[in-house]
Coordinates of N, CA and C in Angstrom, one line a residue:
M1 N 20.2 71.8 -123.4 CA 21.2 70.9 -122.9 C 20.5 69.9 -122.0
S2 N 19.8 68.9 -122.6 CA 19.1 68.0 -121.7 C 19.9 66.8 -121.4
A3 N 21.0 66.5 -122.2 CA 21.8 65.3 -121.9 C 22.7 65.6 -120.7
A4 N 23.2 64.5 -120.1 CA 24.1 64.7 -118.9 C 25.4 65.3 -119.4
V5 N 25.9 66.2 -118.5 CA 27.2 66.8 -118.8 C 28.2 66.3 -117.9
T6 N 29.3 65.8 -118.5 CA 30.4 65.2 -117.7 C 31.4 66.4 -117.4
L7 N 31.8 66.5 -116.2 CA 32.6 67.6 -115.7 C 34.0 67.2 -115.6
L8 N 35.0 68.1 -115.9 CA 36.4 67.9 -115.6 C 36.7 68.3 -114.2
V9 N 37.2 67.4 -113.4 CA 37.6 67.7 -112.0 C 39.1 67.9 -112.0
T10 N 39.5 69.1 -111.5 CA 40.9 69.4 -111.5 C 41.5 69.5 -110.1
S11 N 42.5 68.8 -109.8 CA 43.2 68.9 -108.6 C 44.1 70.1 -108.6
A12 N 44.1 70.8 -107.5 CA 45.0 72.0 -107.5 C 46.4 71.6 -107.3
G13 N 47.2 71.6 -108.4 CA 48.6 71.3 -108.3 C 48.9 69.8 -108.1
C14 N 48.0 68.9 -108.3 CA 48.3 67.5 -108.0 C 48.0 66.7 -109.2
I15 N 46.7 66.3 -109.5 CA 46.4 65.5 -110.6 C 45.1 65.9 -111.2
S16 N 44.7 65.4 -112.3 CA 43.4 65.7 -112.8 C 42.6 64.4 -112.9
G17 N 41.3 64.4 -112.6 CA 40.5 63.2 -112.7 C 39.3 63.5 -113.5
T18 N 38.7 62.6 -114.1 CA 37.4 62.8 -114.8 C 36.3 62.1 -114.1
E19 N 35.2 62.8 -113.8 CA 34.1 62.3 -113.1 C 33.4 61.3 -114.1
Q20 N 33.1 60.1 -113.6 CA 32.6 59.0 -114.4 C 31.4 58.3 -113.7
P21 N 30.5 57.9 -114.5 CA 29.4 57.0 -114.0 C 30.0 55.7 -113.6
R22 N 29.4 55.1 -112.5 CA 29.9 53.8 -112.1 C 29.3 52.7 -112.9
D23 N 30.0 51.7 -113.4 CA 29.5 50.6 -114.1 C 30.5 49.4 -113.8
S24 N 30.1 48.5 -112.9 CA 30.9 47.4 -112.5 C 31.3 46.5 -113.6
S25 N 30.5 46.4 -114.7 CA 30.8 45.6 -115.8 C 31.9 46.2 -116.8
K26 N 32.0 47.5 -116.7 CA 32.9 48.2 -117.6 C 33.5 49.4 -116.8
P27 N 34.6 49.1 -116.0 CA 35.1 50.2 -115.2 C 35.4 51.5 -115.9
A28 N 35.1 52.6 -115.3 CA 35.4 53.9 -115.9 C 36.8 54.3 -115.7
A29 N 37.4 54.8 -116.7 CA 38.8 55.3 -116.5 C 38.9 56.6 -115.9
V30 N 39.9 56.8 -115.0 CA 40.1 58.1 -114.4 C 41.5 58.6 -114.8
K31 N 41.6 59.7 -115.5 CA 42.9 60.2 -115.9 C 43.7 60.7 -114.7
S32 N 45.0 60.5 -114.7 CA 45.8 60.9 -113.7 C 47.2 61.3 -114.2
S33 N 47.8 62.3 -113.6 CA 49.1 62.7 -114.0 C 49.9 63.2 -112.8
A34 N 51.0 62.6 -112.5 CA 51.8 62.9 -111.3 C 52.5 64.2 -111.5
T35 N 52.8 64.8 -110.3 CA 53.5 66.1 -110.3 C 55.0 65.8 -110.6
T36 N 55.7 66.8 -110.9 CA 57.2 66.6 -111.1 C 57.8 66.4 -109.8
P37 N 58.7 65.3 -109.7 CA 59.4 65.1 -108.4 C 60.1 66.3 -107.9
S38 N 60.0 66.5 -106.6 CA 60.6 67.7 -106.0 C 61.7 67.2 -105.0
A39 N 62.0 68.1 -104.0 CA 63.0 67.8 -103.1 C 62.4 67.1 -101.9
A40 N 61.3 66.4 -102.1 CA 60.6 65.7 -100.9 C 61.5 64.7 -100.2
A41 N 62.4 64.1 -101.0 CA 63.3 63.1 -100.4 C 64.2 63.6 -99.3
Q42 N 64.3 65.0 -99.3 CA 65.2 65.6 -98.3 C 64.5 65.7 -96.9
R43 N 63.2 65.5 -96.9 CA 62.4 65.6 -95.7 C 61.9 64.2 -95.2
S44 N 61.7 64.1 -94.0 CA 61.3 62.8 -93.4 C 59.7 62.7 -93.4
Y45 N 59.1 61.7 -94.0 CA 57.7 61.5 -94.0 C 57.3 60.2 -93.5
D46 N 56.1 60.1 -92.9 CA 55.6 58.9 -92.4 C 55.5 57.9 -93.6
K47 N 56.0 56.7 -93.3 CA 56.0 55.6 -94.3 C 54.7 54.8 -94.3
M48 N 54.0 54.8 -93.2 CA 52.9 54.0 -93.0 C 51.6 54.8 -93.2
P49 N 50.5 54.1 -93.5 CA 49.2 54.9 -93.7 C 48.6 55.5 -92.4
A50 N 47.9 56.5 -92.6 CA 47.1 57.1 -91.5 C 45.8 56.4 -91.3
R51 N 45.3 56.3 -90.1 CA 44.0 55.7 -89.8 C 43.1 56.7 -89.2
P52 N 41.8 56.6 -89.6 CA 40.8 57.6 -89.1 C 40.5 57.4 -87.6
L53 N 40.1 58.5 -87.0 CA 39.8 58.5 -85.5 C 38.3 58.8 -85.4
G54 N 37.7 58.2 -84.3 CA 36.3 58.5 -84.0 C 35.3 58.2 -85.0
E55 N 34.4 59.2 -85.3 CA 33.3 59.0 -86.2 C 33.7 58.9 -87.7
A56 N 35.0 59.3 -87.9 CA 35.5 59.2 -89.3 C 35.8 57.8 -89.7
A57 N 36.0 56.9 -88.7 CA 36.3 55.5 -89.1 C 35.1 54.8 -89.7
V58 N 35.4 53.9 -90.7 CA 34.3 53.2 -91.4 C 33.7 52.2 -90.4
S59 N 32.3 52.1 -90.5 CA 31.6 51.2 -89.7 C 30.6 50.4 -90.6
A60 N 29.8 49.6 -90.0 CA 28.8 48.8 -90.8 C 27.9 49.6 -91.6
R61 N 27.6 50.8 -91.1 CA 26.7 51.7 -91.9 C 27.3 52.2 -93.2
D62 N 28.6 52.1 -93.3 CA 29.3 52.6 -94.5 C 29.6 51.6 -95.6
H63 N 29.2 50.4 -95.4 CA 29.5 49.3 -96.4 C 28.9 49.7 -97.8
A64 N 27.7 50.1 -97.9 CA 27.1 50.4 -99.2 C 27.8 51.6 -99.7
F65 N 28.2 52.6 -98.9 CA 28.9 53.8 -99.4 C 30.2 53.4 -100.0
L66 N 31.0 52.5 -99.4 CA 32.3 52.1 -99.9 C 32.1 51.4 -101.2
R67 N 31.1 50.5 -101.3 CA 30.9 49.8 -102.6 C 30.6 50.8 -103.7
E68 N 29.8 51.8 -103.4 CA 29.6 52.8 -104.4 C 30.8 53.6 -104.8
A69 N 31.6 54.0 -103.7 CA 32.8 54.8 -103.9 C 33.8 54.1 -104.7
F70 N 34.0 52.8 -104.6 CA 35.1 52.1 -105.2 C 34.6 51.3 -106.4
A71 N 33.5 51.6 -107.0 CA 33.0 50.8 -108.1 C 33.6 51.3 -109.4
I72 N 34.4 52.3 -109.4 CA 35.2 52.7 -110.6 C 36.6 52.5 -110.4
R73 N 37.4 52.5 -111.5 CA 38.8 52.3 -111.4 C 39.5 53.5 -110.8
M74 N 40.4 53.2 -109.9 CA 41.2 54.3 -109.3 C 42.1 55.0 -110.2
P75 N 42.5 56.3 -110.0 CA 43.5 56.9 -110.8 C 44.8 56.1 -110.9
A76 N 45.5 56.3 -112.0 CA 46.7 55.5 -112.2 C 47.7 55.7 -111.1
G77 N 48.3 54.6 -110.6 CA 49.3 54.7 -109.6 C 48.7 54.7 -108.2
H78 N 47.3 54.6 -108.1 CA 46.7 54.5 -106.8 C 45.7 53.3 -106.8
K79 N 45.5 52.8 -105.6 CA 44.6 51.6 -105.5 C 43.6 51.8 -104.4
V80 N 42.6 50.9 -104.4 CA 41.6 51.0 -103.3 C 42.2 50.7 -102.0
P81 N 42.0 51.5 -101.0 CA 42.7 51.3 -99.7 C 41.9 50.3 -98.8
P82 N 42.5 49.7 -97.8 CA 41.8 48.9 -96.9 C 40.8 49.8 -96.2
A83 N 39.6 49.3 -95.8 CA 38.6 50.1 -95.1 C 39.1 50.8 -93.9
D84 N 40.0 50.2 -93.2 CA 40.4 50.8 -91.9 C 41.4 52.0 -92.1
E85 N 41.7 52.3 -93.4 CA 42.5 53.5 -93.7 C 41.6 54.6 -94.3
V86 N 40.4 54.4 -94.5 CA 39.5 55.4 -95.2 C 38.8 56.2 -94.1
A87 N 39.0 57.5 -94.2 CA 38.3 58.5 -93.3 C 37.1 59.0 -94.0
V88 N 35.9 58.8 -93.4 CA 34.7 59.4 -94.0 C 34.5 60.8 -93.5
I89 N 34.6 61.7 -94.4 CA 34.5 63.1 -94.0 C 33.0 63.6 -93.9
R90 N 32.2 63.1 -94.8 CA 30.8 63.5 -94.8 C 29.9 62.4 -95.3
R91 N 28.8 62.1 -94.6 CA 27.9 61.1 -95.0 C 26.6 61.8 -95.4
L92 N 26.3 61.9 -96.7 CA 25.1 62.5 -97.1 C 23.9 61.6 -96.9
D93 N 24.1 60.3 -97.3 CA 23.1 59.3 -97.0 C 23.9 57.9 -97.1
A94 N 23.2 56.8 -97.3 CA 23.8 55.5 -97.2 C 24.8 55.3 -98.3
K95 N 24.7 56.0 -99.4 CA 25.6 55.7 -100.6 C 26.3 57.0 -101.1
N96 N 26.2 58.1 -100.5 CA 26.8 59.3 -101.0 C 27.5 60.1 -99.9
G97 N 28.6 60.7 -100.3 CA 29.3 61.5 -99.3 C 30.7 61.8 -99.8
E98 N 31.6 62.1 -98.9 CA 33.0 62.4 -99.2 C 33.9 61.6 -98.3
L99 N 35.1 61.2 -98.8 CA 36.0 60.4 -98.0 C 37.4 60.8 -98.5
A100 N 38.4 60.4 -97.7 CA 39.8 60.6 -98.0 C 40.7 59.6 -97.3
W101 N 41.9 59.5 -97.7 CA 42.9 58.7 -97.1 C 44.3 59.1 -97.5
M102 N 45.3 58.7 -96.6 CA 46.7 58.9 -96.9 C 47.4 57.6 -96.7
S103 N 48.0 57.1 -97.8 CA 48.7 55.8 -97.8 C 50.1 55.9 -97.1
D104 N 50.6 57.2 -97.1 CA 51.8 57.5 -96.4 C 51.7 59.0 -96.1
G105 N 52.8 59.6 -95.5 CA 52.7 61.0 -95.1 C 52.7 62.0 -96.2
R106 N 52.9 61.5 -97.4 CA 52.9 62.5 -98.5 C 51.8 62.2 -99.6
T107 N 51.3 61.0 -99.6 CA 50.3 60.7 -100.7 C 48.9 60.7 -100.2
F108 N 48.0 61.3 -100.9 CA 46.6 61.5 -100.5 C 45.7 61.1 -101.6
C109 N 44.4 60.8 -101.3 CA 43.3 60.6 -102.2 C 42.1 61.2 -101.6
Y110 N 41.3 61.9 -102.4 CA 40.0 62.4 -101.9 C 39.0 62.0 -102.9
G111 N 37.8 61.5 -102.4 CA 36.8 61.1 -103.3 C 35.4 61.8 -102.9
K112 N 34.7 62.1 -104.0 CA 33.4 62.7 -103.8 C 32.4 61.8 -104.6
I113 N 31.4 61.3 -103.9 CA 30.4 60.3 -104.4 C 29.0 60.9 -104.4
R114 N 28.4 61.0 -105.6 CA 27.1 61.7 -105.8 C 26.2 60.9 -106.7
K115 N 25.2 60.2 -106.2 CA 24.1 59.7 -107.0 C 24.6 59.0 -108.3
G116 N 25.4 58.0 -108.3 CA 25.8 57.3 -109.5 C 27.1 57.8 -110.1
Y117 N 27.7 58.9 -109.6 CA 28.9 59.4 -110.1 C 29.9 59.5 -109.0
S118 N 31.2 59.3 -109.4 CA 32.3 59.5 -108.4 C 33.4 60.3 -109.1
S119 N 34.1 61.1 -108.3 CA 35.3 61.7 -108.8 C 36.4 61.6 -107.7
Y120 N 37.6 61.5 -108.2 CA 38.7 61.3 -107.3 C 39.8 62.3 -107.6
T121 N 40.5 62.8 -106.6 CA 41.7 63.7 -106.7 C 42.7 63.0 -105.9
C122 N 43.8 62.5 -106.5 CA 44.9 61.8 -105.8 C 46.2 62.4 -106.2
G123 N 47.2 62.4 -105.4 CA 48.5 62.9 -105.7 C 49.4 63.0 -104.5
R124 N 50.3 63.9 -104.5 CA 51.3 64.0 -103.4 C 51.2 65.5 -102.9
L125 N 51.4 65.6 -101.6 CA 51.3 66.9 -101.0 C 52.5 67.8 -101.6
P126 N 52.3 69.1 -101.7 CA 53.4 69.9 -102.2 C 54.5 69.9 -101.2
E127 N 55.7 70.1 -101.7 CA 56.9 70.1 -100.8 C 56.8 71.3 -99.8
E128 N 56.4 72.4 -100.3 CA 56.2 73.6 -99.5 C 54.7 73.9 -99.2
A129 N 54.4 74.0 -97.9 CA 53.1 74.2 -97.5 C 52.5 75.5 -98.0
P130 N 51.3 75.6 -98.4 CA 50.7 76.9 -98.8 C 50.7 77.9 -97.7
A131 N 50.6 77.5 -96.5 CA 50.6 78.4 -95.3 C 50.9 77.6 -94.1
P132 N 51.3 78.2 -93.0 CA 51.6 77.4 -91.8 C 50.4 76.5 -91.4
G133 N 50.7 75.2 -91.2 CA 49.7 74.3 -90.8 C 48.8 73.8 -91.9
L134 N 48.8 74.5 -93.1 CA 48.0 74.1 -94.2 C 48.8 73.3 -95.2
L135 N 48.3 72.0 -95.5 CA 49.1 71.1 -96.3 C 48.7 71.1 -97.7
L136 N 47.4 71.2 -98.0 CA 46.8 71.1 -99.4 C 45.5 71.8 -99.5
T137 N 45.3 72.5 -100.6 CA 44.0 73.1 -100.9 C 43.6 72.7 -102.3
V138 N 42.3 72.3 -102.4 CA 41.8 71.9 -103.7 C 40.5 72.8 -104.0
L139 N 40.5 73.6 -105.0 CA 39.4 74.5 -105.3 C 38.1 73.8 -105.4
G140 N 37.0 74.5 -105.3 CA 35.7 73.9 -105.3 C 35.4 73.2 -106.6
E141 N 35.0 71.9 -106.5 CA 34.6 71.1 -107.6 C 33.1 70.9 -107.7
H142 N 32.6 71.0 -108.9 CA 31.1 70.9 -109.0 C 30.6 69.5 -108.7
D143 N 29.4 69.5 -108.1 CA 28.6 68.3 -108.1 C 28.2 68.0 -109.5
R144 N 27.6 66.9 -109.7 CA 27.2 66.5 -111.1 C 26.1 67.5 -111.6
V145 N 26.3 67.9 -112.9 CA 25.3 68.8 -113.6 C 24.6 67.9 -114.6
T146 N 23.3 67.8 -114.6 CA 22.5 67.0 -115.5 C 21.9 67.8 -116.6
S147 N 21.6 69.1 -116.4 CA 21.0 69.9 -117.4 C 21.1 71.4 -117.0
E148 N 20.9 72.3 -117.9 CA 21.0 73.7 -117.6 C 19.8 74.1 -116.7
E149 N 18.8 73.3 -116.5 CA 17.7 73.6 -115.7 C 18.0 73.5 -114.2
N150 N 19.0 72.7 -113.9 CA 19.3 72.5 -112.4 C 20.6 73.2 -112.0
L151 N 21.0 74.2 -112.7 CA 22.3 74.9 -112.3 C 22.2 75.6 -111.0
D152 N 21.0 76.0 -110.6 CA 20.8 76.7 -109.3 C 21.0 75.7 -108.1
E153 N 20.9 74.4 -108.4 CA 21.0 73.4 -107.4 C 22.4 72.9 -107.2
V154 N 23.3 73.2 -108.1 CA 24.7 72.7 -108.1 C 25.5 73.4 -107.0
R155 N 26.3 72.6 -106.3 CA 27.2 73.1 -105.3 C 28.6 72.8 -105.7
N156 N 29.5 73.7 -105.3 CA 30.9 73.5 -105.4 C 31.5 73.0 -104.1
V157 N 32.3 71.9 -104.1 CA 32.8 71.3 -102.9 C 34.4 71.5 -102.9
S158 N 34.9 72.1 -101.8 CA 36.3 72.3 -101.7 C 36.9 71.3 -100.7
F159 N 38.1 71.0 -100.9 CA 38.8 70.0 -100.0 C 40.1 70.6 -99.5
V160 N 40.4 70.4 -98.2 CA 41.6 70.9 -97.6 C 42.2 69.9 -96.7
I161 N 43.5 69.8 -96.6 CA 44.2 69.0 -95.6 C 45.0 69.9 -94.7
V162 N 44.9 69.8 -93.4 CA 45.7 70.6 -92.5 C 46.4 69.7 -91.5
E163 N 47.5 70.2 -91.0 CA 48.3 69.5 -90.0 C 47.6 69.5 -88.7
G164 N 47.7 68.3 -88.0 CA 47.1 68.2 -86.6 C 45.7 67.9 -86.5
G165 N 45.2 67.8 -85.3 CA 43.8 67.4 -84.9 C 43.8 67.2 -83.4
P166 N 42.6 67.1 -82.9 CA 41.3 67.0 -83.5 C 40.5 68.3 -83.3
E167 N 41.1 69.4 -83.1 CA 40.4 70.7 -82.9 C 39.4 70.9 -84.1
R168 N 38.3 71.6 -83.7 CA 37.3 71.9 -84.7 C 37.6 73.1 -85.6
F169 N 37.1 73.0 -86.8 CA 37.2 74.1 -87.8 C 35.8 74.6 -88.0
D170 N 35.7 75.9 -88.2 CA 34.4 76.5 -88.6 C 34.6 77.9 -89.3
H171 N 33.5 78.4 -89.8 CA 33.6 79.7 -90.5 C 33.8 80.8 -89.4
V172 N 34.7 81.7 -89.6 CA 34.9 82.8 -88.8 C 34.1 84.0 -89.4
R173 N 34.1 84.1 -90.7 CA 33.3 85.0 -91.4 C 32.7 84.2 -92.6
R174 N 31.4 84.1 -92.6 CA 30.8 83.2 -93.6 C 30.1 83.9 -94.7
S175 N 30.4 83.5 -96.0 CA 29.8 84.1 -97.1 C 28.3 83.5 -97.2
K176 N 27.4 84.3 -97.7 CA 26.0 83.9 -97.9 C 26.0 82.6 -98.7
G177 N 25.3 81.6 -98.3 CA 25.1 80.4 -99.1 C 26.2 79.4 -98.8
M178 N 27.2 79.7 -98.0 CA 28.3 78.8 -97.7 C 27.8 77.7 -96.7
G179 N 28.0 76.4 -97.0 CA 27.6 75.3 -96.2 C 28.5 75.1 -95.0
P180 N 28.2 74.2 -94.1 CA 29.0 73.9 -92.9 C 30.3 73.2 -93.3
V181 N 31.2 73.3 -92.4 CA 32.5 72.7 -92.5 C 32.4 71.2 -92.0
H182 N 32.8 70.3 -92.8 CA 32.9 68.8 -92.4 C 34.3 68.4 -92.3
Q183 N 34.6 67.6 -91.3 CA 36.0 67.2 -91.1 C 36.1 65.8 -90.5
A184 N 37.3 65.3 -90.8 CA 37.7 63.9 -90.3 C 39.2 63.9 -89.9
V185 N 39.5 63.3 -88.8 CA 40.9 63.3 -88.4 C 41.5 61.9 -88.6
A186 N 42.7 61.9 -89.0 CA 43.4 60.6 -89.2 C 44.8 60.7 -88.5
R187 N 45.3 59.6 -88.0 CA 46.6 59.6 -87.2 C 47.5 58.6 -87.8
F188 N 48.7 59.0 -88.0 CA 49.8 58.0 -88.5 C 50.4 57.3 -87.3
P189 N 51.0 56.1 -87.5 CA 51.6 55.4 -86.4 C 52.6 56.2 -85.6
S190 N 53.2 57.2 -86.2 CA 54.2 58.0 -85.5 C 53.5 58.9 -84.5
G191 N 52.2 59.1 -84.5 CA 51.4 59.9 -83.6 C 51.0 61.2 -84.3
R192 N 51.6 61.5 -85.5 CA 51.3 62.7 -86.2 C 49.8 62.6 -86.7
M193 N 49.1 63.7 -86.7 CA 47.7 63.7 -87.1 C 47.5 64.7 -88.2
V194 N 46.5 64.4 -89.1 CA 46.1 65.4 -90.1 C 44.6 65.4 -90.1
T195 N 44.0 66.6 -90.6 CA 42.6 66.7 -90.6 C 42.2 67.0 -92.1
F196 N 41.2 66.2 -92.5 CA 40.6 66.4 -93.9 C 39.3 67.3 -93.7
L197 N 39.2 68.3 -94.6 CA 38.1 69.2 -94.5 C 37.4 69.3 -95.8
T198 N 36.0 69.4 -95.8 CA 35.3 69.7 -97.0 C 34.2 70.7 -96.6
F199 N 33.9 71.6 -97.6 CA 32.8 72.6 -97.4 C 32.3 73.0 -98.7
D200 N 31.1 73.4 -98.8 CA 30.5 73.7 -100.1 C 29.8 75.0 -100.2
H201 N 29.6 75.5 -101.4 CA 28.9 76.8 -101.6 C 28.2 76.7 -103.0
P202 N 27.3 77.6 -103.3 CA 26.6 77.5 -104.5 C 27.5 77.6 -105.7
G203 N 27.3 76.8 -106.7 CA 28.1 76.8 -107.9 C 27.7 77.7 -109.0
H204 N 26.6 78.4 -108.8 CA 26.1 79.3 -109.8 C 25.5 80.6 -109.2
G205 N 25.8 81.7 -109.8 CA 25.2 83.0 -109.4 C 25.6 83.3 -108.0
W206 N 26.8 83.2 -107.6 CA 27.3 83.4 -106.2 C 28.6 84.1 -106.2
E207 N 28.7 85.1 -105.2 CA 29.9 85.8 -105.1 C 30.5 85.6 -103.7
L208 N 31.8 85.3 -103.6 CA 32.5 85.0 -102.4 C 32.8 86.3 -101.7
D209 N 32.6 86.4 -100.4 CA 33.1 87.5 -99.6 C 34.6 87.3 -99.5
P210 N 35.4 88.3 -100.0 CA 36.9 88.1 -100.0 C 37.5 88.0 -98.6
K211 N 36.8 88.4 -97.6 CA 37.3 88.3 -96.2 C 36.8 87.1 -95.5
A212 N 36.0 86.3 -96.2 CA 35.5 85.1 -95.5 C 36.6 84.1 -95.3
E213 N 36.6 83.5 -94.2 CA 37.7 82.5 -93.9 C 37.2 81.4 -92.9
I214 N 37.9 80.3 -92.9 CA 37.7 79.2 -92.0 C 38.9 79.1 -91.0
C215 N 38.6 78.9 -89.8 CA 39.7 78.8 -88.8 C 39.5 77.6 -87.8
R216 N 40.6 77.2 -87.3 CA 40.6 76.2 -86.2 C 40.2 76.9 -85.0
S217 N 39.6 76.2 -84.0 CA 39.1 76.8 -82.8 C 40.1 77.6 -82.0
D218 N 41.4 77.2 -82.1 CA 42.4 78.0 -81.4 C 43.0 79.2 -82.3
R219 N 42.4 79.3 -83.5 CA 42.8 80.3 -84.5 C 44.3 80.2 -84.9
R220 N 44.9 79.1 -84.7 CA 46.3 78.9 -85.2 C 46.4 78.6 -86.7
I221 N 45.3 78.1 -87.2 CA 45.3 77.8 -88.6 C 44.0 78.4 -89.2
C222 N 44.2 79.2 -90.2 CA 43.1 79.9 -90.9 C 43.3 79.9 -92.4
F223 N 42.3 79.8 -93.2 CA 42.5 79.9 -94.7 C 41.2 80.5 -95.3
P224 N 41.3 81.1 -96.5 CA 40.1 81.7 -97.1 C 39.1 80.6 -97.4
S225 N 37.8 81.0 -97.4 CA 36.7 80.0 -97.6 C 36.8 79.4 -99.0
E226 N 37.3 80.1 -100.0 CA 37.5 79.5 -101.3 C 39.1 79.5 -101.4
P227 N 39.7 78.4 -101.1 CA 41.1 78.3 -101.0 C 41.9 78.6 -102.3
V228 N 43.0 79.2 -102.1 CA 43.9 79.5 -103.3 C 44.6 78.2 -103.7
P229 N 44.6 77.8 -105.0 CA 45.2 76.6 -105.4 C 46.7 76.6 -105.1
N230 N 47.3 75.4 -104.8 CA 48.7 75.3 -104.6 C 49.5 75.5 -105.9

């Protein structure tokens, strides 16, 4: 299997997107399907977008990263956000990393940019939180696979949204091979804050410690290292 393999990226309970190479002359399509409307209208949500705080805010060093990130067509029903709404969760280098944003208190998008490929997971938060303080979990998604020879180098990246900030999250019990927790905090005009988290682990030949978990520094919010899909 020497040819590049395109992976299906699946959002946990939200939408599906297809990882595509970026080509500005011929935008790549990203499939999207909305969830069934729920009783969300019964609850009050922030109507305005959240904006990142501190190091998560876009700066001059991120211009090339954003160009790479938004060189493909966004999932149906979603559009490229203003730069001041984008939270940079992780900077791998000048053009690669992970980012997220919320255009309102219910709608989110998460992007993973890796060496010429981008994938997006966009949708609406579930009406019922998976656990206290936990708003969304997305199972580990593969980095790009180019051939069967580099499977040992592939990492799975998980994405989580939690209520509040800016307390730090970290592994309380870490599985072997699990990477560090990366986070970015965003605040809505109402003062409500959310924290975007990503963390990775080997995508091949790896077993998760079932007791491994990630917790906030005050231990008020904890979740398994490989989160259960919504």
